[in-house]
Amino acid sequence: MKVLYHGSYRPFEEGTSLFNINPEVYAANWSGAGFYETLERYRPEGRLAHNRAVFACDSIEDIDNAGGPAGEDTYVLTVEPVGEVSRHDMNWTSAIAGAWSEMPDTPETDAHLEKLARGYWSGEPFPGSEPVWEYLMPEATVLQCQKFSHAEEWQGPARPAFGM
């Protein structure tokens, strides 16, 4: 069973359903970072768009890596996915962001970005790196909520009925 964590700027009660209530705001916040546009451009049909997803990690330490809130006045939620879940190595997005910002705008660059995006969407780990997994789901149910500053001593004990 996999325990998944989601970062939040505010607390949520057990049983609360999480979902992305404003996809346009998400898209505006991440546009210009390079990876968001690239991942959406090459997103396979039927895959959940980032701006419609709830994101979670299997490690509290990775919440910050995934762009979630992680600090003194934030919260860690243990969540159970609702709906189809996909798993992706965030090292692909780092490679996309680097290529997007450093490479010239050429057909070769586009081909390279497409290859990286397809790697992300494949769910395979990025070659030569320890995977940093993020999980995308259309909705999640809160099982527990804890201040981020106390999360190190906590990490569980709820176990969502979710296998990966």
mmCIF file of C-alpha atoms in Angstrom:
data_model
loop_
_atom_site.group_PDB
_atom_site.id
_atom_site.type_symbol
_atom_site.label_atom_id
_atom_site.label_comp_id
_atom_site.label_asym_id
_atom_site.label_seq_id
_atom_site.Cartn_x
_atom_site.Cartn_y
_atom_site.Cartn_z
ATOM 1 C CA MET A 1 0.000 0.000 0.000
ATOM 2 C CA LYS A 2 1.314 3.427 -0.954
ATOM 3 C CA VAL A 3 0.914 6.448 1.336
ATOM 4 C CA LEU A 4 0.641 9.689 -0.625
ATOM 5 C CA TYR A 5 1.164 13.235 0.614
ATOM 6 C CA HIS A 6 -0.136 16.573 -0.636
ATOM 7 C CA GLY A 7 1.055 20.026 0.484
ATOM 8 C CA SER A 8 -1.448 22.730 1.400
ATOM 9 C CA TYR A 9 -1.459 26.346 2.552
ATOM 10 C CA ARG A 10 -4.451 25.612 4.763
ATOM 11 C CA PRO A 11 -5.716 22.716 6.859
ATOM 12 C CA PHE A 12 -8.404 20.329 5.632
ATOM 13 C CA GLU A 13 -10.631 18.056 7.659
ATOM 14 C CA GLU A 14 -10.513 14.287 7.287
ATOM 15 C CA GLY A 15 -12.848 13.165 4.508
ATOM 16 C CA THR A 16 -12.569 16.374 2.483
ATOM 17 C CA SER A 17 -12.435 15.871 -1.295
ATOM 18 C CA LEU A 18 -9.607 17.696 -3.054
ATOM 19 C CA PHE A 19 -9.770 18.634 -6.725
ATOM 20 C CA ASN A 20 -8.476 21.469 -8.878
ATOM 21 C CA ILE A 21 -11.228 24.086 -8.689
ATOM 22 C CA ASN A 22 -9.577 26.595 -11.008
ATOM 23 C CA PRO A 23 -7.582 25.075 -13.892
ATOM 24 C CA GLU A 24 -7.052 28.492 -15.512
ATOM 25 C CA VAL A 25 -5.222 29.827 -12.438
ATOM 26 C CA TYR A 26 -2.999 26.749 -12.364
ATOM 27 C CA ALA A 27 -2.142 27.210 -16.045
ATOM 28 C CA ALA A 28 -1.384 30.905 -15.543
ATOM 29 C CA ASN A 29 0.841 30.207 -12.515
ATOM 30 C CA TRP A 30 2.971 27.615 -14.345
ATOM 31 C CA SER A 31 3.000 29.129 -17.847
ATOM 32 C CA GLY A 32 6.414 30.394 -18.816
ATOM 33 C CA ALA A 33 8.243 27.704 -16.849
ATOM 34 C CA GLY A 34 8.790 25.730 -20.053
ATOM 35 C CA PHE A 35 7.878 22.312 -18.780
ATOM 36 C CA TYR A 36 4.149 23.027 -18.400
ATOM 37 C CA GLU A 37 3.661 24.054 -22.024
ATOM 38 C CA THR A 38 5.829 21.194 -23.275
ATOM 39 C CA LEU A 39 4.033 18.553 -21.217
ATOM 40 C CA GLU A 40 0.645 19.809 -22.358
ATOM 41 C CA ARG A 41 1.739 20.001 -25.968
ATOM 42 C CA TYR A 42 2.806 16.345 -25.968
ATOM 43 C CA ARG A 43 0.267 14.991 -23.457
ATOM 44 C CA PRO A 44 -1.139 11.707 -24.778
ATOM 45 C CA GLU A 45 -4.860 11.573 -25.421
ATOM 46 C CA GLY A 46 -6.736 10.381 -22.379
ATOM 47 C CA ARG A 47 -4.085 11.513 -19.875
ATOM 48 C CA LEU A 48 -5.120 13.904 -17.120
ATOM 49 C CA ALA A 49 -3.973 17.466 -17.809
ATOM 50 C CA HIS A 50 -1.804 19.055 -15.144
ATOM 51 C CA ASN A 51 -4.233 21.943 -14.691
ATOM 52 C CA ARG A 52 -6.994 19.457 -13.811
ATOM 53 C CA ALA A 53 -4.924 17.252 -11.478
ATOM 54 C CA VAL A 54 -4.404 16.896 -7.768
ATOM 55 C CA PHE A 55 -0.694 16.253 -7.188
ATOM 56 C CA ALA A 56 0.747 14.036 -4.495
ATOM 57 C CA CYS A 57 4.124 12.534 -3.584
ATOM 58 C CA ASP A 58 5.150 9.369 -1.792
ATOM 59 C CA SER A 59 7.635 11.299 0.353
ATOM 60 C CA ILE A 60 6.985 14.401 2.442
ATOM 61 C CA GLU A 61 10.395 15.728 1.400
ATOM 62 C CA ASP A 62 9.284 15.729 -2.247
ATOM 63 C CA ILE A 63 6.306 18.050 -1.738
ATOM 64 C CA ASP A 64 8.597 21.049 -2.215
ATOM 65 C CA ASN A 65 10.208 19.460 -5.303
ATOM 66 C CA ALA A 66 6.749 19.059 -6.818
ATOM 67 C CA GLY A 67 5.996 22.761 -6.405
ATOM 68 C CA GLY A 68 3.784 22.292 -3.368
ATOM 69 C CA PRO A 69 3.837 24.400 -0.219
ATOM 70 C CA ALA A 70 6.379 23.209 2.314
ATOM 71 C CA GLY A 71 7.228 25.423 5.226
ATOM 72 C CA GLU A 72 6.427 26.608 8.712
ATOM 73 C CA ASP A 73 2.850 27.772 8.024
ATOM 74 C CA THR A 74 1.809 24.971 5.666
ATOM 75 C CA TYR A 75 0.208 21.567 6.010
ATOM 76 C CA VAL A 76 0.883 18.005 4.897
ATOM 77 C CA LEU A 77 -2.169 15.989 3.955
ATOM 78 C CA THR A 78 -2.178 12.211 3.734
ATOM 79 C CA VAL A 79 -4.500 11.502 0.831
ATOM 80 C CA GLU A 80 -6.258 8.613 -0.850
ATOM 81 C CA PRO A 81 -6.619 8.948 -4.626
ATOM 82 C CA VAL A 82 -10.029 8.979 -6.254
ATOM 83 C CA GLY A 83 -10.040 7.974 -9.916
ATOM 84 C CA GLU A 84 -7.200 6.925 -12.168
ATOM 85 C CA VAL A 85 -3.696 7.672 -10.880
ATOM 86 C CA SER A 86 -0.601 8.190 -12.998
ATOM 87 C CA ARG A 87 2.985 8.282 -11.704
ATOM 88 C CA HIS A 88 5.734 10.416 -13.261
ATOM 89 C CA ASP A 89 9.400 11.071 -12.502
ATOM 90 C CA MET A 90 9.914 14.810 -11.929
ATOM 91 C CA ASN A 91 13.475 14.531 -13.280
ATOM 92 C CA TRP A 92 11.895 14.609 -16.764
ATOM 93 C CA THR A 93 10.331 18.015 -15.986
ATOM 94 C CA SER A 94 13.684 19.333 -14.765
ATOM 95 C CA ALA A 95 15.289 18.215 -18.026
ATOM 96 C CA ILE A 96 12.471 19.831 -20.016
ATOM 97 C CA ALA A 97 12.812 23.134 -18.137
ATOM 98 C CA GLY A 98 16.575 23.150 -18.689
ATOM 99 C CA ALA A 99 16.306 22.359 -22.394
ATOM 100 C CA TRP A 100 13.478 24.842 -22.868
ATOM 101 C CA SER A 101 15.434 27.712 -21.351
ATOM 102 C CA GLU A 102 18.895 26.911 -22.736
ATOM 103 C CA MET A 103 18.367 25.549 -26.246
ATOM 104 C CA PRO A 104 17.674 27.594 -29.383
ATOM 105 C CA ASP A 105 14.213 27.495 -30.935
ATOM 106 C CA THR A 106 14.877 24.940 -33.686
ATOM 107 C CA PRO A 107 13.241 21.756 -34.985
ATOM 108 C CA GLU A 108 15.981 19.784 -33.209
ATOM 109 C CA THR A 109 15.059 21.412 -29.911
ATOM 110 C CA ASP A 110 11.390 20.632 -30.514
ATOM 111 C CA ALA A 111 12.255 16.995 -31.197
ATOM 112 C CA HIS A 112 14.346 16.839 -28.019
ATOM 113 C CA LEU A 113 11.555 18.401 -25.934
ATOM 114 C CA GLU A 114 9.052 15.965 -27.399
ATOM 115 C CA LYS A 115 11.310 13.027 -26.462
ATOM 116 C CA LEU A 116 11.601 14.318 -22.892
ATOM 117 C CA ALA A 117 7.851 14.904 -22.593
ATOM 118 C CA ARG A 118 7.101 11.423 -23.885
ATOM 119 C CA GLY A 119 9.513 10.078 -21.276
ATOM 120 C CA TYR A 120 7.596 11.906 -18.551
ATOM 121 C CA TRP A 121 4.217 10.658 -19.750
ATOM 122 C CA SER A 122 5.548 7.091 -20.076
ATOM 123 C CA GLY A 123 5.886 6.847 -16.296
ATOM 124 C CA GLU A 124 9.416 5.490 -16.660
ATOM 125 C CA PRO A 125 12.257 6.842 -14.489
ATOM 126 C CA PHE A 126 14.618 9.393 -16.016
ATOM 127 C CA PRO A 127 17.844 7.630 -17.051
ATOM 128 C CA GLY A 128 20.781 7.982 -14.680
ATOM 129 C CA SER A 129 18.852 9.613 -11.824
ATOM 130 C CA GLU A 130 17.111 8.465 -8.690
ATOM 131 C CA PRO A 131 13.388 8.913 -9.483
ATOM 132 C CA VAL A 132 11.428 11.645 -7.737
ATOM 133 C CA TRP A 133 7.839 10.535 -8.219
ATOM 134 C CA GLU A 134 4.779 12.706 -8.479
ATOM 135 C CA TYR A 135 1.301 11.239 -8.715
ATOM 136 C CA LEU A 136 -1.526 12.861 -10.673
ATOM 137 C CA MET A 137 -5.170 12.113 -9.939
ATOM 138 C CA PRO A 138 -8.454 13.873 -10.671
ATOM 139 C CA GLU A 139 -9.454 13.905 -7.007
ATOM 140 C CA ALA A 140 -8.184 12.821 -3.596
ATOM 141 C CA THR A 141 -9.727 12.308 -0.174
ATOM 142 C CA VAL A 142 -7.963 13.712 2.891
ATOM 143 C CA LEU A 143 -7.150 11.011 5.446
ATOM 144 C CA GLN A 144 -5.037 13.143 7.811
ATOM 145 C CA CYS A 145 -3.796 16.702 8.133
ATOM 146 C CA GLN A 146 -0.682 17.833 10.016
ATOM 147 C CA LYS A 147 1.367 21.033 10.228
ATOM 148 C CA PHE A 148 4.351 20.662 7.907
ATOM 149 C CA SER A 149 6.717 21.571 10.751
ATOM 150 C CA HIS A 150 5.600 18.419 12.617
ATOM 151 C CA ALA A 151 5.393 16.084 9.628
ATOM 152 C CA GLU A 152 8.829 14.483 10.131
ATOM 153 C CA GLU A 153 7.692 12.871 13.381
ATOM 154 C CA TRP A 154 4.388 11.823 11.887
ATOM 155 C CA GLN A 155 4.506 10.149 8.384
ATOM 156 C CA GLY A 156 1.411 7.980 8.691
ATOM 157 C CA PRO A 157 -0.226 5.963 10.223
ATOM 158 C CA ALA A 158 -3.165 6.060 7.783
ATOM 159 C CA ARG A 159 -2.666 3.764 4.813
ATOM 160 C CA PRO A 160 -4.754 4.513 1.727
ATOM 161 C CA ALA A 161 -6.075 1.516 -0.168
ATOM 162 C CA PHE A 162 -3.871 2.230 -3.136
ATOM 163 C CA GLY A 163 -1.263 0.013 -4.733
ATOM 164 C CA MET A 164 1.370 1.119 -7.232
#
